[in-house]
Amino acid sequence: MTSTHSPTGTRSTIQRAAQIVGAVFLLVGVLGFIPGITSNYESLSFAGHDSDALLLGIFQVSILHNIVHLLFGVAGILMARTPGQARNYLIGGGAVYLVLWIYGLVIDQESSANFVPVNNADNWLHLILGVGMLALGLALGRRTTNTRTGSVTGR
């Protein structure tokens, strides 16, 4: 079992990273429901490519898309409780975002397959998020805490 906190009582770097990433996703999910921050808010639909709502005037969103951001944010904050879960969140989440990036590249954005919905700006953001989260999870996950001694060792 991995310890939740370092010997000083603070969260490890990987836990803080997962917590920050989760908080950003929570914020983005909330902002997607705020008129003005989300342009064309009146066209916000539950799901589908016909939602013309744009977060920050750039990223296509729907109610489903915003809910996914909220849930992903909650998952990050909850999984930041232990270094192992934080690492899983960052690496797993990075993989999910890379799959979303590929999905966004291969679907016809005007088809019903674009149910999330995504546009070109979303696609490139998904690539950046996927690579960034994987990099954080792999780089910060190299160090583990020995639960018996509390010492930090490289992997």
CSV table of N, CA and C in Angstrom, one decimal:
chain,number,residue,atom,x,y,z
A,1,MET,N,0.8,-1.2,0.0
A,1,MET,CA,0.0,0.0,0.0
A,1,MET,C,0.9,1.2,0.0
A,2,THR,N,0.5,2.2,-0.8
A,2,THR,CA,1.3,3.5,-0.9
A,2,THR,C,0.8,4.5,0.1
A,3,SER,N,1.7,5.2,0.7
A,3,SER,CA,1.3,6.3,1.7
A,3,SER,C,0.6,7.4,0.9
A,4,THR,N,-0.3,8.1,1.6
A,4,THR,CA,-1.0,9.2,1.1
A,4,THR,C,-0.2,10.5,1.1
A,5,HIS,N,0.6,10.7,2.1
A,5,HIS,CA,1.4,11.9,2.2
A,5,HIS,C,2.9,11.6,2.4
A,6,SER,N,3.7,12.5,2.1
A,6,SER,CA,5.1,12.4,2.4
A,6,SER,C,5.4,12.5,3.9
A,7,PRO,N,6.6,12.2,4.3
A,7,PRO,CA,6.9,12.3,5.8
A,7,PRO,C,6.6,13.6,6.4
A,8,THR,N,6.6,14.7,5.6
A,8,THR,CA,6.4,16.0,6.2
A,8,THR,C,4.9,16.4,6.3
A,9,GLY,N,4.0,15.5,5.8
A,9,GLY,CA,2.6,15.7,5.9
A,9,GLY,C,2.0,16.4,4.7
A,10,THR,N,2.8,16.7,3.7
A,10,THR,CA,2.3,17.3,2.5
A,10,THR,C,2.2,16.3,1.4
A,11,ARG,N,1.4,16.6,0.4
A,11,ARG,CA,1.2,15.7,-0.8
A,11,ARG,C,2.5,15.7,-1.6
A,12,SER,N,2.7,14.5,-2.2
A,12,SER,CA,3.8,14.4,-3.1
A,12,SER,C,3.6,15.2,-4.4
A,13,THR,N,4.6,15.4,-5.2
A,13,THR,CA,4.5,16.2,-6.4
A,13,THR,C,3.5,15.6,-7.3
A,14,ILE,N,3.5,14.3,-7.5
A,14,ILE,CA,2.5,13.7,-8.4
A,14,ILE,C,1.1,13.8,-7.9
A,15,GLN,N,0.9,13.8,-6.6
A,15,GLN,CA,-0.4,14.1,-6.1
A,15,GLN,C,-0.9,15.5,-6.3
A,16,ARG,N,0.0,16.4,-6.1
A,16,ARG,CA,-0.3,17.8,-6.4
A,16,ARG,C,-0.6,18.0,-7.9
A,17,ALA,N,0.2,17.4,-8.7
A,17,ALA,CA,-0.1,17.5,-10.2
A,17,ALA,C,-1.5,17.0,-10.6
A,18,ALA,N,-1.8,15.8,-10.0
A,18,ALA,CA,-3.2,15.3,-10.3
A,18,ALA,C,-4.3,16.2,-9.8
A,19,GLN,N,-4.0,16.7,-8.6
A,19,GLN,CA,-5.0,17.6,-8.0
A,19,GLN,C,-5.2,18.9,-8.8
A,20,ILE,N,-4.1,19.4,-9.3
A,20,ILE,CA,-4.2,20.6,-10.1
A,20,ILE,C,-4.9,20.4,-11.4
A,21,VAL,N,-4.5,19.3,-12.1
A,21,VAL,CA,-5.1,18.9,-13.4
A,21,VAL,C,-6.6,18.7,-13.1
A,22,GLY,N,-7.0,18.0,-12.1
A,22,GLY,CA,-8.4,17.8,-11.7
A,22,GLY,C,-9.1,19.1,-11.5
A,23,ALA,N,-8.5,20.0,-10.8
A,23,ALA,CA,-9.1,21.3,-10.5
A,23,ALA,C,-9.3,22.1,-11.8
A,24,VAL,N,-8.4,22.0,-12.7
A,24,VAL,CA,-8.5,22.7,-14.0
A,24,VAL,C,-9.7,22.1,-14.8
A,25,PHE,N,-9.8,20.8,-14.8
A,25,PHE,CA,-10.9,20.2,-15.5
A,25,PHE,C,-12.3,20.6,-14.8
A,26,LEU,N,-12.3,20.6,-13.5
A,26,LEU,CA,-13.5,21.1,-12.8
A,26,LEU,C,-13.9,22.5,-13.2
A,27,LEU,N,-12.9,23.4,-13.2
A,27,LEU,CA,-13.1,24.8,-13.6
A,27,LEU,C,-13.6,24.9,-15.1
A,28,VAL,N,-13.0,24.1,-16.0
A,28,VAL,CA,-13.4,24.2,-17.4
A,28,VAL,C,-14.9,23.7,-17.5
A,29,GLY,N,-15.2,22.6,-16.7
A,29,GLY,CA,-16.6,22.1,-16.8
A,29,GLY,C,-17.6,23.2,-16.3
A,30,VAL,N,-17.3,23.9,-15.3
A,30,VAL,CA,-18.1,24.9,-14.7
A,30,VAL,C,-18.2,26.1,-15.8
A,31,LEU,N,-17.1,26.5,-16.3
A,31,LEU,CA,-17.0,27.6,-17.2
A,31,LEU,C,-17.9,27.3,-18.5
A,32,GLY,N,-18.0,26.1,-18.9
A,32,GLY,CA,-18.8,25.7,-20.0
A,32,GLY,C,-20.2,26.0,-19.8
A,33,PHE,N,-20.7,26.2,-18.6
A,33,PHE,CA,-22.1,26.5,-18.3
A,33,PHE,C,-22.3,28.0,-18.1
A,34,ILE,N,-21.3,28.8,-18.3
A,34,ILE,CA,-21.5,30.2,-18.0
A,34,ILE,C,-21.6,31.0,-19.3
A,35,PRO,N,-22.8,31.6,-19.5
A,35,PRO,CA,-23.0,32.5,-20.7
A,35,PRO,C,-21.9,33.6,-20.7
A,36,GLY,N,-21.4,34.0,-21.8
A,36,GLY,CA,-20.4,35.0,-21.9
A,36,GLY,C,-19.0,34.4,-22.0
A,37,ILE,N,-18.7,33.5,-21.1
A,37,ILE,CA,-17.5,32.7,-21.2
A,37,ILE,C,-17.6,31.7,-22.2
A,38,THR,N,-18.9,31.1,-22.4
A,38,THR,CA,-19.2,30.2,-23.5
A,38,THR,C,-20.1,31.1,-24.4
A,39,SER,N,-19.5,31.3,-25.6
A,39,SER,CA,-20.3,32.1,-26.6
A,39,SER,C,-21.3,31.2,-27.3
A,40,ASN,N,-22.3,31.8,-27.9
A,40,ASN,CA,-23.5,31.1,-28.5
A,40,ASN,C,-24.1,30.1,-27.5
A,41,TYR,N,-24.2,30.6,-26.2
A,41,TYR,CA,-24.6,29.7,-25.1
A,41,TYR,C,-26.1,29.2,-25.4
A,42,GLU,N,-26.9,30.1,-26.1
A,42,GLU,CA,-28.3,29.7,-26.3
A,42,GLU,C,-28.4,28.4,-27.2
A,43,SER,N,-27.3,28.1,-27.9
A,43,SER,CA,-27.3,26.9,-28.8
A,43,SER,C,-26.7,25.7,-28.1
A,44,LEU,N,-26.4,25.8,-26.8
A,44,LEU,CA,-25.8,24.7,-26.0
A,44,LEU,C,-26.8,23.5,-26.0
A,45,SER,N,-26.5,22.4,-26.6
A,45,SER,CA,-27.3,21.3,-26.6
A,45,SER,C,-26.8,20.2,-25.7
A,46,PHE,N,-27.6,19.1,-25.5
A,46,PHE,CA,-27.1,18.1,-24.6
A,46,PHE,C,-25.9,17.4,-25.2
A,47,ALA,N,-26.0,17.0,-26.4
A,47,ALA,CA,-24.9,16.3,-27.1
A,47,ALA,C,-25.0,16.5,-28.6
A,48,GLY,N,-24.0,16.2,-29.3
A,48,GLY,CA,-24.1,16.2,-30.8
A,48,GLY,C,-23.3,17.4,-31.4
A,49,HIS,N,-23.1,17.2,-32.7
A,49,HIS,CA,-22.3,18.2,-33.4
A,49,HIS,C,-23.0,19.5,-33.7
A,50,ASP,N,-24.3,19.5,-33.5
A,50,ASP,CA,-25.1,20.7,-33.8
A,50,ASP,C,-25.0,21.8,-32.7
A,51,SER,N,-24.3,21.5,-31.6
A,51,SER,CA,-24.1,22.5,-30.6
A,51,SER,C,-23.1,23.5,-31.1
A,52,ASP,N,-23.5,24.8,-31.2
A,52,ASP,CA,-22.6,25.8,-31.6
A,52,ASP,C,-22.0,26.6,-30.5
A,53,ALA,N,-22.2,26.1,-29.2
A,53,ALA,CA,-21.6,26.8,-28.1
A,53,ALA,C,-20.1,26.6,-28.1
A,54,LEU,N,-19.4,27.7,-27.8
A,54,LEU,CA,-17.9,27.7,-27.8
A,54,LEU,C,-17.4,28.2,-26.5
A,55,LEU,N,-16.7,27.4,-25.8
A,55,LEU,CA,-16.0,27.8,-24.6
A,55,LEU,C,-14.9,28.7,-25.0
A,56,LEU,N,-14.8,29.9,-24.4
A,56,LEU,CA,-13.8,30.9,-24.7
A,56,LEU,C,-13.9,31.3,-26.2
A,57,GLY,N,-15.0,31.0,-26.8
A,57,GLY,CA,-15.2,31.4,-28.2
A,57,GLY,C,-14.4,30.5,-29.2
A,58,ILE,N,-13.8,29.4,-28.6
A,58,ILE,CA,-12.9,28.5,-29.4
A,58,ILE,C,-13.3,27.1,-29.4
A,59,PHE,N,-13.5,26.5,-28.2
A,59,PHE,CA,-13.7,25.1,-28.1
A,59,PHE,C,-15.2,24.7,-28.1
A,60,GLN,N,-15.6,23.8,-29.0
A,60,GLN,CA,-17.0,23.4,-29.1
A,60,GLN,C,-17.4,22.6,-27.8
A,61,VAL,N,-18.5,23.0,-27.2
A,61,VAL,CA,-18.9,22.2,-26.0
A,61,VAL,C,-20.4,21.9,-26.1
A,62,SER,N,-20.8,21.0,-25.3
A,62,SER,CA,-22.2,20.6,-25.1
A,62,SER,C,-22.4,20.4,-23.6
A,63,ILE,N,-23.6,20.1,-23.2
A,63,ILE,CA,-23.8,19.8,-21.8
A,63,ILE,C,-23.1,18.5,-21.5
A,64,LEU,N,-23.1,17.5,-22.3
A,64,LEU,CA,-22.4,16.3,-22.1
A,64,LEU,C,-20.9,16.5,-22.0
A,65,HIS,N,-20.3,17.3,-22.9
A,65,HIS,CA,-18.9,17.7,-22.9
A,65,HIS,C,-18.5,18.3,-21.5
A,66,ASN,N,-19.4,19.2,-21.1
A,66,ASN,CA,-19.1,19.9,-19.8
A,66,ASN,C,-19.2,18.9,-18.6
A,67,ILE,N,-20.2,18.0,-18.7
A,67,ILE,CA,-20.3,17.0,-17.6
A,67,ILE,C,-19.1,16.1,-17.6
A,68,VAL,N,-18.6,15.8,-18.7
A,68,VAL,CA,-17.4,14.9,-18.8
A,68,VAL,C,-16.2,15.7,-18.1
A,69,HIS,N,-16.1,17.0,-18.4
A,69,HIS,CA,-15.0,17.7,-17.8
A,69,HIS,C,-15.2,17.8,-16.3
A,70,LEU,N,-16.4,18.0,-15.8
A,70,LEU,CA,-16.7,18.0,-14.4
A,70,LEU,C,-16.3,16.6,-13.7
A,71,LEU,N,-16.7,15.5,-14.3
A,71,LEU,CA,-16.4,14.2,-13.8
A,71,LEU,C,-14.9,13.9,-13.8
A,72,PHE,N,-14.3,14.3,-14.9
A,72,PHE,CA,-12.9,14.1,-15.0
A,72,PHE,C,-12.1,14.9,-13.9
A,73,GLY,N,-12.6,16.1,-13.6
A,73,GLY,CA,-12.0,16.9,-12.6
A,73,GLY,C,-12.2,16.3,-11.2
A,74,VAL,N,-13.4,15.8,-10.9
A,74,VAL,CA,-13.7,15.1,-9.6
A,74,VAL,C,-12.8,13.9,-9.5
A,75,ALA,N,-12.6,13.1,-10.6
A,75,ALA,CA,-11.8,11.9,-10.6
A,75,ALA,C,-10.3,12.3,-10.2
A,76,GLY,N,-9.8,13.4,-10.8
A,76,GLY,CA,-8.5,13.8,-10.5
A,76,GLY,C,-8.3,14.2,-9.1
A,77,ILE,N,-9.2,14.9,-8.5
A,77,ILE,CA,-9.1,15.4,-7.1
A,77,ILE,C,-9.2,14.1,-6.2
A,78,LEU,N,-10.1,13.2,-6.5
A,78,LEU,CA,-10.2,12.0,-5.6
A,78,LEU,C,-9.0,11.1,-5.8
A,79,MET,N,-8.5,11.0,-7.0
A,79,MET,CA,-7.4,10.1,-7.2
A,79,MET,C,-6.0,10.7,-6.7
A,80,ALA,N,-6.0,11.9,-6.4
A,80,ALA,CA,-4.8,12.6,-5.9
A,80,ALA,C,-4.6,12.2,-4.4
A,81,ARG,N,-5.4,11.3,-3.9
A,81,ARG,CA,-5.3,10.9,-2.5
A,81,ARG,C,-4.0,10.1,-2.2
A,82,THR,N,-3.6,9.3,-3.2
A,82,THR,CA,-2.4,8.5,-3.1
A,82,THR,C,-1.5,8.7,-4.3
A,83,PRO,N,-0.2,8.6,-4.2
A,83,PRO,CA,0.7,8.7,-5.4
A,83,PRO,C,0.4,7.7,-6.5
A,84,GLY,N,0.0,6.5,-6.1
A,84,GLY,CA,-0.3,5.5,-7.1
A,84,GLY,C,-1.5,5.8,-7.9
A,85,GLN,N,-2.6,6.3,-7.2
A,85,GLN,CA,-3.8,6.7,-7.9
A,85,GLN,C,-3.6,7.9,-8.7
A,86,ALA,N,-2.8,8.8,-8.2
A,86,ALA,CA,-2.5,10.1,-9.0
A,86,ALA,C,-1.8,9.7,-10.3
A,87,ARG,N,-0.8,8.8,-10.2
A,87,ARG,CA,-0.1,8.4,-11.4
A,87,ARG,C,-1.0,7.7,-12.4
A,88,ASN,N,-1.9,6.8,-11.9
A,88,ASN,CA,-2.9,6.2,-12.7
A,88,ASN,C,-3.8,7.2,-13.4
A,89,TYR,N,-4.2,8.2,-12.7
A,89,TYR,CA,-5.1,9.3,-13.2
A,89,TYR,C,-4.4,10.0,-14.4
A,90,LEU,N,-3.1,10.4,-14.1
A,90,LEU,CA,-2.4,11.1,-15.1
A,90,LEU,C,-2.1,10.3,-16.4
A,91,ILE,N,-1.6,9.1,-16.2
A,91,ILE,CA,-1.3,8.2,-17.3
A,91,ILE,C,-2.6,7.7,-18.0
A,92,GLY,N,-3.5,7.3,-17.3
A,92,GLY,CA,-4.8,6.8,-17.9
A,92,GLY,C,-5.5,8.0,-18.6
A,93,GLY,N,-5.6,9.1,-17.9
A,93,GLY,CA,-6.2,10.3,-18.5
A,93,GLY,C,-5.5,10.7,-19.7
A,94,GLY,N,-4.2,10.7,-19.7
A,94,GLY,CA,-3.4,11.1,-20.9
A,94,GLY,C,-3.7,10.1,-22.1
A,95,ALA,N,-3.8,8.8,-21.8
A,95,ALA,CA,-4.2,7.9,-22.8
A,95,ALA,C,-5.6,8.1,-23.4
A,96,VAL,N,-6.5,8.4,-22.5
A,96,VAL,CA,-7.9,8.7,-22.9
A,96,VAL,C,-7.9,10.0,-23.8
A,97,TYR,N,-7.1,11.0,-23.5
A,97,TYR,CA,-7.1,12.2,-24.3
A,97,TYR,C,-6.4,12.0,-25.6
A,98,LEU,N,-5.4,11.1,-25.7
A,98,LEU,CA,-4.8,10.7,-27.0
A,98,LEU,C,-5.8,10.0,-27.9
A,99,VAL,N,-6.6,9.1,-27.3
A,99,VAL,CA,-7.6,8.4,-28.0
A,99,VAL,C,-8.7,9.4,-28.5
A,100,LEU,N,-9.0,10.3,-27.7
A,100,LEU,CA,-10.0,11.4,-28.1
A,100,LEU,C,-9.4,12.2,-29.3
A,101,TRP,N,-8.1,12.5,-29.2
A,101,TRP,CA,-7.5,13.2,-30.3
A,101,TRP,C,-7.6,12.5,-31.6
A,102,ILE,N,-7.3,11.2,-31.6
A,102,ILE,CA,-7.3,10.3,-32.8
A,102,ILE,C,-8.8,10.2,-33.3
A,103,TYR,N,-9.7,10.0,-32.3
A,103,TYR,CA,-11.1,10.0,-32.6
A,103,TYR,C,-11.6,11.3,-33.4
A,104,GLY,N,-11.2,12.4,-32.8
A,104,GLY,CA,-11.5,13.7,-33.4
A,104,GLY,C,-10.9,13.9,-34.8
A,105,LEU,N,-9.8,13.3,-35.1
A,105,LEU,CA,-9.2,13.4,-36.4
A,105,LEU,C,-9.9,12.5,-37.4
A,106,VAL,N,-10.4,11.4,-37.0
A,106,VAL,CA,-10.9,10.4,-38.0
A,106,VAL,C,-12.4,10.6,-38.3
A,107,ILE,N,-13.2,11.2,-37.3
A,107,ILE,CA,-14.6,11.3,-37.6
A,107,ILE,C,-14.9,12.5,-38.5
A,108,ASP,N,-16.1,12.4,-39.1
A,108,ASP,CA,-16.6,13.6,-39.8
A,108,ASP,C,-17.3,14.5,-38.7
A,109,GLN,N,-16.7,15.7,-38.6
A,109,GLN,CA,-17.3,16.6,-37.5
A,109,GLN,C,-18.7,17.0,-37.7
A,110,GLU,N,-19.2,16.8,-38.9
A,110,GLU,CA,-20.6,17.1,-39.1
A,110,GLU,C,-21.6,15.9,-39.0
A,111,SER,N,-21.0,14.8,-38.6
A,111,SER,CA,-21.8,13.5,-38.5
A,111,SER,C,-22.3,13.3,-37.1
A,112,SER,N,-23.2,12.3,-36.9
A,112,SER,CA,-23.7,12.0,-35.6
A,112,SER,C,-22.6,11.3,-34.8
A,113,ALA,N,-21.5,10.8,-35.4
A,113,ALA,CA,-20.4,10.2,-34.6
A,113,ALA,C,-19.7,11.3,-33.7
A,114,ASN,N,-19.9,12.6,-34.1
A,114,ASN,CA,-19.3,13.6,-33.3
A,114,ASN,C,-20.3,14.0,-32.2
A,115,PHE,N,-20.5,13.1,-31.3
A,115,PHE,CA,-21.6,13.3,-30.2
A,115,PHE,C,-21.1,14.0,-29.0
A,116,VAL,N,-19.7,14.2,-28.9
A,116,VAL,CA,-19.2,14.8,-27.6
A,116,VAL,C,-19.5,16.3,-27.6
A,117,PRO,N,-19.4,17.2,-28.4
A,117,PRO,CA,-18.8,17.3,-29.7
A,117,PRO,C,-17.4,17.8,-29.7
A,118,VAL,N,-16.6,17.7,-30.8
A,118,VAL,CA,-15.3,18.3,-30.8
A,118,VAL,C,-15.1,19.0,-32.2
A,119,ASN,N,-14.2,20.0,-32.1
A,119,ASN,CA,-13.8,20.7,-33.3
A,119,ASN,C,-12.3,20.7,-33.4
A,120,ASN,N,-11.7,21.3,-34.4
A,120,ASN,CA,-10.3,21.3,-34.6
A,120,ASN,C,-9.5,21.8,-33.4
A,121,ALA,N,-10.0,22.9,-32.8
A,121,ALA,CA,-9.3,23.4,-31.6
A,121,ALA,C,-9.4,22.4,-30.5
A,122,ASP,N,-10.5,21.7,-30.3
A,122,ASP,CA,-10.6,20.6,-29.3
A,122,ASP,C,-9.6,19.5,-29.6
A,123,ASN,N,-9.5,19.1,-30.8
A,123,ASN,CA,-8.6,18.0,-31.2
A,123,ASN,C,-7.1,18.4,-30.8
A,124,TRP,N,-6.7,19.5,-31.1
A,124,TRP,CA,-5.3,19.9,-30.8
A,124,TRP,C,-5.1,20.0,-29.3
A,125,LEU,N,-6.1,20.5,-28.6
A,125,LEU,CA,-6.0,20.6,-27.1
A,125,LEU,C,-6.0,19.2,-26.6
A,126,HIS,N,-6.7,18.2,-27.1
A,126,HIS,CA,-6.7,16.9,-26.6
A,126,HIS,C,-5.3,16.3,-26.8
A,127,LEU,N,-4.6,16.6,-27.9
A,127,LEU,CA,-3.2,16.1,-28.1
A,127,LEU,C,-2.3,16.7,-27.0
A,128,ILE,N,-2.4,18.0,-26.8
A,128,ILE,CA,-1.6,18.6,-25.8
A,128,ILE,C,-1.8,18.0,-24.4
A,129,LEU,N,-3.1,17.9,-24.1
A,129,LEU,CA,-3.5,17.3,-22.8
A,129,LEU,C,-3.0,15.9,-22.6
A,130,GLY,N,-3.2,15.1,-23.7
A,130,GLY,CA,-2.8,13.7,-23.6
A,130,GLY,C,-1.3,13.6,-23.4
A,131,VAL,N,-0.5,14.3,-24.2
A,131,VAL,CA,1.0,14.2,-24.1
A,131,VAL,C,1.4,14.8,-22.7
A,132,GLY,N,0.8,15.9,-22.3
A,132,GLY,CA,1.2,16.5,-21.0
A,132,GLY,C,0.9,15.7,-19.8
A,133,MET,N,-0.3,15.1,-19.8
A,133,MET,CA,-0.7,14.2,-18.7
A,133,MET,C,0.2,12.9,-18.6
A,134,LEU,N,0.4,12.3,-19.8
A,134,LEU,CA,1.3,11.2,-19.8
A,134,LEU,C,2.7,11.5,-19.3
A,135,ALA,N,3.2,12.7,-19.8
A,135,ALA,CA,4.5,13.1,-19.4
A,135,ALA,C,4.6,13.3,-17.9
A,136,LEU,N,3.6,14.0,-17.3
A,136,LEU,CA,3.6,14.2,-15.9
A,136,LEU,C,3.5,12.9,-15.1
A,137,GLY,N,2.6,12.0,-15.5
A,137,GLY,CA,2.5,10.7,-14.9
A,137,GLY,C,3.7,9.9,-14.9
A,138,LEU,N,4.4,9.9,-16.1
A,138,LEU,CA,5.6,9.0,-16.2
A,138,LEU,C,6.8,9.7,-15.5
A,139,ALA,N,7.0,11.0,-15.7
A,139,ALA,CA,8.1,11.6,-15.1
A,139,ALA,C,8.0,11.7,-13.5
A,140,LEU,N,6.8,12.1,-13.0
A,140,LEU,CA,6.7,12.2,-11.6
A,140,LEU,C,6.4,10.9,-10.9
A,141,GLY,N,6.0,9.9,-11.7
A,141,GLY,CA,5.7,8.6,-11.1
A,141,GLY,C,6.9,7.7,-11.0
A,142,ARG,N,8.1,8.2,-11.4
A,142,ARG,CA,9.3,7.5,-11.3
A,142,ARG,C,9.7,7.4,-9.8
A,143,ARG,N,9.3,8.3,-9.0
A,143,ARG,CA,9.7,8.3,-7.6
A,143,ARG,C,8.6,7.7,-6.8
A,144,THR,N,8.9,6.8,-5.9
A,144,THR,CA,7.8,6.1,-5.1
A,144,THR,C,8.2,6.2,-3.7
A,145,THR,N,7.2,6.2,-2.8
A,145,THR,CA,7.5,6.2,-1.4
A,145,THR,C,7.4,4.9,-0.8
A,146,ASN,N,8.4,4.5,0.0
A,146,ASN,CA,8.4,3.2,0.7
A,146,ASN,C,7.6,3.4,1.9
A,147,THR,N,6.5,2.6,2.1
A,147,THR,CA,5.5,2.8,3.2
A,147,THR,C,6.1,2.4,4.5
A,148,ARG,N,7.1,1.5,4.5
A,148,ARG,CA,7.6,1.1,5.8
A,148,ARG,C,8.6,2.1,6.4
A,149,THR,N,9.4,2.7,5.5
A,149,THR,CA,10.4,3.7,6.0
A,149,THR,C,10.0,5.1,5.8
A,150,GLY,N,9.1,5.3,4.8
A,150,GLY,CA,8.7,6.7,4.5
A,150,GLY,C,9.8,7.4,3.6
A,151,SER,N,10.8,6.6,3.1
A,151,SER,CA,11.8,7.2,2.3
A,151,SER,C,11.3,7.2,0.8
A,152,VAL,N,11.8,8.1,0.1
A,152,VAL,CA,11.5,8.3,-1.3
A,152,VAL,C,12.6,7.7,-2.1
A,153,THR,N,12.3,6.8,-3.1
A,153,THR,CA,13.3,6.1,-3.9
A,153,THR,C,13.0,6.3,-5.4
A,154,GLY,N,14.0,6.2,-6.2
A,154,GLY,CA,13.8,6.2,-7.6
A,154,GLY,C,13.3,4.9,-8.1
A,155,ARG,N,12.6,4.8,-9.2
A,155,ARG,CA,12.2,3.5,-9.7
A,155,ARG,C,13.1,3.1,-10.8
